[in-house]
């Protein structure tokens, strides 16, 4: 708690968007093209096929999550889809920012709003699907869920978009119609922000 506040030379980039919108791909492409550091979250959700511990998430128990949350070790946290807990470890983010680096969080709107409140200089991008039909099509195409779960995710996605719009916390809404264009758009926005802030 006695740690000094991060200096403002680094940039905290928050990327949010509903599931199925391609935000994970965009996040990792932005990390690659701009040399940022992806913040690996902790979560209580079970590890899925293809998930790598320490790369995608740190998979921890509910008890461990509660311990870290109560100790103030999480910059933000949220229960996503009313089920599992997710949170951003605070210390690595602050360390990277202090070094003047770009730190990228891919988190949901509830968490993003907490970050914006604590760190008003955070640069906030929300990724949108081209339209509702395409969002539904992409959720189905993932082949992960049954129709009931797909409809739940669809309703949650629409609510998340609405909350993001109403919050006024996001600097930019980008539409992922064409992945390459969306990645370029996101990278350009971050570059402009950093130049504007005279940090690169
Ligand atoms: P998934 O379980 O499909 O990887 O992620 C589900 C949702 O949780 C996504 O919207 C993702 O952005 C969000 N999420 C991942 N990590 C965090 C985190 O640390 N904090 C918050 N608030 N949301 C997260």
CSV table of N, CA, C and O in Angstrom, one decimal, residues 48-122:
chain,number,residue,atom,x,y,z
A,48,UNK,N,-9.9,-24.1,-19.7
A,48,UNK,CA,-10.6,-24.8,-20.9
A,48,UNK,C,-9.5,-25.3,-21.8
A,48,UNK,O,-8.3,-25.0,-21.7
A,49,UNK,N,-9.9,-26.2,-22.7
A,49,UNK,CA,-8.9,-26.7,-23.7
A,49,UNK,C,-8.2,-25.6,-24.4
A,49,UNK,O,-8.9,-24.6,-24.8
A,50,UNK,N,-7.0,-25.6,-24.5
A,50,UNK,CA,-6.2,-24.6,-25.2
A,50,UNK,C,-5.7,-23.5,-24.3
A,50,UNK,O,-4.8,-22.7,-24.6
A,51,UNK,N,-6.3,-23.4,-23.1
A,51,UNK,CA,-5.8,-22.4,-22.1
A,51,UNK,C,-4.4,-22.8,-21.6
A,51,UNK,O,-4.2,-24.0,-21.3
A,52,UNK,N,-3.6,-21.8,-21.5
A,52,UNK,CA,-2.2,-22.1,-20.9
A,52,UNK,C,-2.1,-21.2,-19.6
A,52,UNK,O,-2.3,-20.0,-19.6
A,53,UNK,N,-1.8,-21.9,-18.5
A,53,UNK,CA,-1.6,-21.3,-17.2
A,53,UNK,C,-0.4,-20.2,-17.4
A,53,UNK,O,0.6,-20.5,-17.9
A,54,UNK,N,-0.7,-19.0,-16.9
A,54,UNK,CA,0.3,-18.0,-17.0
A,54,UNK,C,0.4,-17.2,-18.3
A,54,UNK,O,1.0,-16.2,-18.4
A,55,UNK,N,-0.2,-17.8,-19.3
A,55,UNK,CA,-0.3,-17.1,-20.6
A,55,UNK,C,-1.7,-16.5,-20.8
A,55,UNK,O,-1.8,-15.3,-21.0
A,56,UNK,N,-2.7,-17.3,-20.6
A,56,UNK,CA,-4.1,-16.8,-20.8
A,56,UNK,C,-4.6,-16.3,-19.5
A,56,UNK,O,-5.2,-15.3,-19.4
A,57,UNK,N,-4.4,-17.1,-18.4
A,57,UNK,CA,-4.9,-16.7,-17.1
A,57,UNK,C,-4.0,-17.4,-16.1
A,57,UNK,O,-3.3,-18.4,-16.4
A,58,UNK,N,-4.1,-17.0,-14.8
A,58,UNK,CA,-3.7,-17.8,-13.7
A,58,UNK,C,-5.0,-18.3,-13.1
A,58,UNK,O,-5.8,-17.6,-12.7
A,59,UNK,N,-5.1,-19.6,-13.1
A,59,UNK,CA,-6.3,-20.3,-12.6
A,59,UNK,C,-6.1,-20.5,-11.1
A,59,UNK,O,-5.2,-21.3,-10.7
A,60,UNK,N,-7.0,-19.9,-10.3
A,60,UNK,CA,-6.9,-20.0,-8.9
A,60,UNK,C,-8.3,-20.4,-8.2
A,60,UNK,O,-9.3,-20.3,-8.9
A,61,UNK,N,-8.2,-20.8,-7.0
A,61,UNK,CA,-9.4,-21.2,-6.3
A,61,UNK,C,-10.2,-20.0,-5.8
A,61,UNK,O,-9.7,-18.9,-5.8
A,62,UNK,N,-11.5,-20.2,-5.4
A,62,UNK,CA,-12.3,-19.1,-4.9
A,62,UNK,C,-11.6,-18.5,-3.6
A,62,UNK,O,-11.7,-17.3,-3.4
A,63,UNK,N,-11.1,-19.4,-2.8
A,63,UNK,CA,-10.4,-19.0,-1.6
A,63,UNK,C,-9.3,-18.0,-1.9
A,63,UNK,O,-9.1,-17.0,-1.2
A,64,UNK,N,-8.5,-18.5,-2.8
A,64,UNK,CA,-7.3,-17.7,-3.2
A,64,UNK,C,-7.7,-16.4,-3.8
A,64,UNK,O,-7.1,-15.3,-3.5
A,65,UNK,N,-8.8,-16.4,-4.6
A,65,UNK,CA,-9.3,-15.2,-5.2
A,65,UNK,C,-9.7,-14.2,-4.1
A,65,UNK,O,-9.3,-13.0,-4.1
A,66,UNK,N,-10.5,-14.7,-3.1
A,66,UNK,CA,-11.0,-13.9,-2.0
A,66,UNK,C,-9.8,-13.3,-1.2
A,66,UNK,O,-9.8,-12.1,-0.8
A,67,UNK,N,-8.8,-14.1,-1.0
A,67,UNK,CA,-7.6,-13.7,-0.3
A,67,UNK,C,-6.9,-12.5,-1.0
A,67,UNK,O,-6.6,-11.5,-0.4
A,68,UNK,N,-6.7,-12.7,-2.3
A,68,UNK,CA,-6.0,-11.6,-3.0
A,68,UNK,C,-6.9,-10.3,-3.1
A,68,UNK,O,-6.4,-9.2,-3.0
A,69,UNK,N,-8.2,-10.5,-3.3
A,69,UNK,CA,-9.1,-9.4,-3.4
A,69,UNK,C,-9.1,-8.6,-2.0
A,69,UNK,O,-8.9,-7.4,-2.0
A,70,UNK,N,-9.2,-9.4,-0.9
A,70,UNK,CA,-9.2,-8.7,0.4
A,70,UNK,C,-7.9,-8.1,0.8
A,70,UNK,O,-7.8,-7.1,1.6
A,71,UNK,N,-6.8,-8.6,0.2
A,71,UNK,CA,-5.5,-8.0,0.5
A,71,UNK,C,-5.2,-6.8,-0.4
A,71,UNK,O,-4.1,-6.2,-0.2
A,72,UNK,N,-6.1,-6.5,-1.3
A,72,UNK,CA,-5.9,-5.3,-2.1
A,72,UNK,C,-5.0,-5.6,-3.3
A,72,UNK,O,-4.4,-4.7,-3.9
A,73,UNK,N,-4.8,-6.9,-3.6
A,73,UNK,CA,-3.8,-7.2,-4.6
A,73,UNK,C,-4.4,-7.1,-6.0
A,73,UNK,O,-3.7,-7.3,-7.0
A,74,UNK,N,-5.7,-6.8,-6.1
A,74,UNK,CA,-6.3,-6.8,-7.5
A,74,UNK,C,-6.7,-5.3,-7.8
A,74,UNK,O,-7.3,-4.6,-7.0
A,75,UNK,N,-6.3,-4.9,-9.0
A,75,UNK,CA,-6.6,-3.5,-9.4
A,75,UNK,C,-8.1,-3.4,-9.7
A,75,UNK,O,-8.7,-2.3,-9.4
A,76,UNK,N,-8.7,-4.4,-10.2
A,76,UNK,CA,-10.1,-4.5,-10.4
A,76,UNK,C,-10.5,-6.0,-10.4
A,76,UNK,O,-9.7,-6.8,-10.6
A,77,UNK,N,-11.8,-6.2,-10.2
A,77,UNK,CA,-12.3,-7.6,-10.2
A,77,UNK,C,-13.8,-7.6,-10.5
A,77,UNK,O,-14.5,-6.6,-10.3
A,78,UNK,N,-14.3,-8.7,-11.1
A,78,UNK,CA,-15.7,-8.7,-11.4
A,78,UNK,C,-16.1,-10.2,-11.5
A,78,UNK,O,-15.3,-11.1,-11.8
A,79,UNK,N,-17.4,-10.4,-11.3
A,79,UNK,CA,-18.0,-11.7,-11.6
A,79,UNK,C,-18.6,-11.6,-13.0
A,79,UNK,O,-19.4,-10.7,-13.2
A,80,UNK,N,-18.1,-12.4,-13.9
A,80,UNK,CA,-18.5,-12.3,-15.3
A,80,UNK,C,-19.5,-13.4,-15.6
A,80,UNK,O,-19.3,-14.5,-15.2
A,81,UNK,N,-20.6,-13.0,-16.3
A,81,UNK,CA,-21.7,-13.9,-16.5
A,81,UNK,C,-22.3,-14.4,-15.2
A,81,UNK,O,-22.8,-15.5,-15.2
A,82,UNK,N,-22.2,-13.6,-14.1
A,82,UNK,CA,-22.7,-14.0,-12.8
A,82,UNK,C,-22.2,-15.3,-12.3
A,82,UNK,O,-22.8,-16.0,-11.5
A,83,UNK,N,-21.0,-15.7,-12.8
A,83,UNK,CA,-20.6,-17.1,-12.4
A,83,UNK,C,-19.1,-17.1,-11.8
A,83,UNK,O,-19.0,-17.4,-10.7
A,84,UNK,N,-18.2,-16.8,-12.7
A,84,UNK,CA,-16.8,-16.9,-12.2
A,84,UNK,C,-16.2,-15.6,-12.0
A,84,UNK,O,-16.6,-14.6,-12.6
A,85,UNK,N,-15.2,-15.6,-11.1
A,85,UNK,CA,-14.5,-14.3,-10.8
A,85,UNK,C,-13.3,-14.1,-11.6
A,85,UNK,O,-12.5,-15.1,-11.9
A,86,UNK,N,-13.0,-12.9,-12.0
A,86,UNK,CA,-11.9,-12.5,-12.8
A,86,UNK,C,-11.3,-11.3,-12.1
A,86,UNK,O,-12.0,-10.4,-11.7
A,87,UNK,N,-10.0,-11.1,-12.2
A,87,UNK,CA,-9.3,-9.9,-11.6
A,87,UNK,C,-8.0,-9.7,-12.2
A,87,UNK,O,-7.3,-10.6,-12.7
A,88,UNK,N,-7.6,-8.4,-12.1
A,88,UNK,CA,-6.3,-8.0,-12.7
A,88,UNK,C,-5.3,-7.8,-11.5
A,88,UNK,O,-5.5,-7.0,-10.6
A,89,UNK,N,-4.2,-8.6,-11.5
A,89,UNK,CA,-3.2,-8.4,-10.5
A,89,UNK,C,-2.6,-7.0,-10.6
A,89,UNK,O,-2.2,-6.5,-11.6
A,90,UNK,N,-2.6,-6.3,-9.4
A,90,UNK,CA,-2.3,-4.9,-9.4
A,90,UNK,C,-0.8,-4.6,-9.7
A,90,UNK,O,-0.4,-3.8,-10.5
A,91,UNK,N,0.0,-5.4,-8.9
A,91,UNK,CA,1.5,-5.1,-8.9
A,91,UNK,C,2.2,-5.1,-10.3
A,91,UNK,O,2.9,-4.1,-10.6
A,92,UNK,N,2.0,-6.2,-11.1
A,92,UNK,CA,2.7,-6.2,-12.4
A,92,UNK,C,2.2,-5.0,-13.3
A,92,UNK,O,3.1,-4.4,-14.0
A,93,UNK,N,1.0,-4.6,-13.2
A,93,UNK,CA,0.5,-3.4,-14.0
A,93,UNK,C,1.3,-2.2,-13.5
A,93,UNK,O,1.8,-1.4,-14.3
A,94,UNK,N,1.3,-2.0,-12.2
A,94,UNK,CA,2.0,-0.7,-11.7
A,94,UNK,C,3.5,-0.7,-12.0
A,94,UNK,O,4.0,0.3,-12.4
A,95,UNK,N,4.1,-1.9,-11.9
A,95,UNK,CA,5.5,-2.0,-12.2
A,95,UNK,C,5.8,-1.6,-13.7
A,95,UNK,O,6.7,-0.8,-14.0
A,96,UNK,N,5.0,-2.2,-14.6
A,96,UNK,CA,5.2,-1.9,-16.0
A,96,UNK,C,4.9,-0.5,-16.3
A,96,UNK,O,5.7,0.2,-17.1
A,97,UNK,N,3.9,0.1,-15.7
A,97,UNK,CA,3.6,1.5,-16.0
A,97,UNK,C,4.7,2.4,-15.5
A,97,UNK,O,5.1,3.4,-16.1
A,98,UNK,N,5.3,2.0,-14.3
A,98,UNK,CA,6.4,2.8,-13.8
A,98,UNK,C,7.6,2.8,-14.7
A,98,UNK,O,8.4,3.8,-14.8
A,99,UNK,N,7.8,1.7,-15.4
A,99,UNK,CA,8.9,1.6,-16.4
A,99,UNK,C,8.6,2.3,-17.6
A,99,UNK,O,9.4,2.3,-18.6
A,100,UNK,N,7.4,2.9,-17.8
A,100,UNK,CA,7.0,3.6,-19.0
A,100,UNK,C,6.5,2.8,-20.1
A,100,UNK,O,6.4,3.2,-21.2
A,101,UNK,N,6.1,1.6,-19.8
A,101,UNK,CA,5.6,0.6,-20.8
A,101,UNK,C,4.1,0.7,-21.1
A,101,UNK,O,3.3,1.3,-20.3
A,102,UNK,N,3.7,0.2,-22.2
A,102,UNK,CA,2.3,0.0,-22.5
A,102,UNK,C,1.8,-1.3,-21.9
A,102,UNK,O,2.4,-2.3,-22.1
A,103,UNK,N,0.7,-1.2,-21.1
A,103,UNK,CA,0.2,-2.4,-20.5
A,103,UNK,C,-1.3,-2.5,-21.0
A,103,UNK,O,-2.0,-1.6,-21.0
A,104,UNK,N,-1.6,-3.8,-21.4
A,104,UNK,CA,-2.9,-4.0,-22.0
A,104,UNK,C,-3.7,-4.9,-21.1
A,104,UNK,O,-3.3,-6.0,-20.8
A,105,UNK,N,-4.9,-4.4,-20.8
A,105,UNK,CA,-5.9,-5.2,-20.1
A,105,UNK,C,-7.0,-5.6,-21.0
A,105,UNK,O,-7.6,-4.7,-21.6
A,106,UNK,N,-7.3,-6.9,-21.0
A,106,UNK,CA,-8.5,-7.3,-21.8
A,106,UNK,C,-9.5,-7.7,-20.8
A,106,UNK,O,-9.5,-8.8,-20.2
A,107,UNK,N,-10.5,-6.8,-20.4
A,107,UNK,CA,-11.4,-7.1,-19.3
A,107,UNK,C,-12.8,-6.6,-19.6
A,107,UNK,O,-13.0,-5.9,-20.6
A,108,UNK,N,-13.7,-7.1,-18.8
A,108,UNK,CA,-15.1,-6.7,-19.1
A,108,UNK,C,-15.4,-5.3,-18.6
A,108,UNK,O,-14.6,-4.6,-18.0
A,109,UNK,N,-16.6,-4.8,-18.9
A,109,UNK,CA,-17.0,-3.5,-18.7
A,109,UNK,C,-17.0,-3.1,-17.2
A,109,UNK,O,-16.5,-2.1,-16.8
A,110,UNK,N,-17.5,-4.0,-16.4
A,110,UNK,CA,-17.5,-3.8,-14.9
A,110,UNK,C,-16.1,-3.5,-14.4
A,110,UNK,O,-15.9,-2.5,-13.6
A,111,UNK,N,-15.2,-4.3,-14.8
A,111,UNK,CA,-13.8,-4.1,-14.4
A,111,UNK,C,-13.2,-2.8,-15.0
A,111,UNK,O,-12.5,-2.1,-14.3
A,112,UNK,N,-13.5,-2.6,-16.3
A,112,UNK,CA,-13.0,-1.4,-17.0
A,112,UNK,C,-13.4,-0.1,-16.3
A,112,UNK,O,-12.6,0.8,-16.1
A,113,UNK,N,-14.6,-0.1,-15.8
A,113,UNK,CA,-15.1,1.1,-15.1
A,113,UNK,C,-14.4,1.3,-13.8
A,113,UNK,O,-14.1,2.5,-13.4
A,114,UNK,N,-14.0,0.2,-13.1
A,114,UNK,CA,-13.3,0.4,-11.9
A,114,UNK,C,-11.9,0.9,-12.2
A,114,UNK,O,-11.3,1.8,-11.5
A,115,UNK,N,-11.3,0.4,-13.3
A,115,UNK,CA,-9.9,0.9,-13.7
A,115,UNK,C,-10.0,2.4,-14.0
A,115,UNK,O,-9.1,3.2,-13.5
A,116,UNK,N,-11.0,2.8,-14.8
A,116,UNK,CA,-11.1,4.2,-15.2
A,116,UNK,C,-11.2,5.1,-14.0
A,116,UNK,O,-10.7,6.2,-13.9
A,117,UNK,N,-11.9,4.6,-13.0
A,117,UNK,CA,-12.1,5.4,-11.8
A,117,UNK,C,-10.8,5.6,-11.0
A,117,UNK,O,-10.4,6.7,-10.5
A,118,UNK,N,-10.0,4.5,-10.9
A,118,UNK,CA,-8.7,4.5,-10.2
A,118,UNK,C,-7.6,5.2,-11.0
A,118,UNK,O,-6.7,5.8,-10.5
A,119,UNK,N,-7.7,5.0,-12.3
A,119,UNK,CA,-6.6,5.5,-13.2
A,119,UNK,C,-7.3,6.2,-14.3
A,119,UNK,O,-7.5,5.6,-15.4
A,120,UNK,N,-7.6,7.5,-14.1
A,120,UNK,CA,-8.4,8.2,-15.2
A,120,UNK,C,-7.7,8.4,-16.5
A,120,UNK,O,-8.3,8.6,-17.5
A,121,UNK,N,-6.3,8.2,-16.5
A,121,UNK,CA,-5.6,8.3,-17.7
A,121,UNK,C,-5.6,7.1,-18.6
A,121,UNK,O,-5.1,7.0,-19.7
A,122,UNK,N,-6.3,6.0,-18.1
A,122,UNK,CA,-6.3,4.8,-18.9
A,122,UNK,C,-7.0,5.1,-20.2
A,122,UNK,O,-7.9,5.9,-20.3
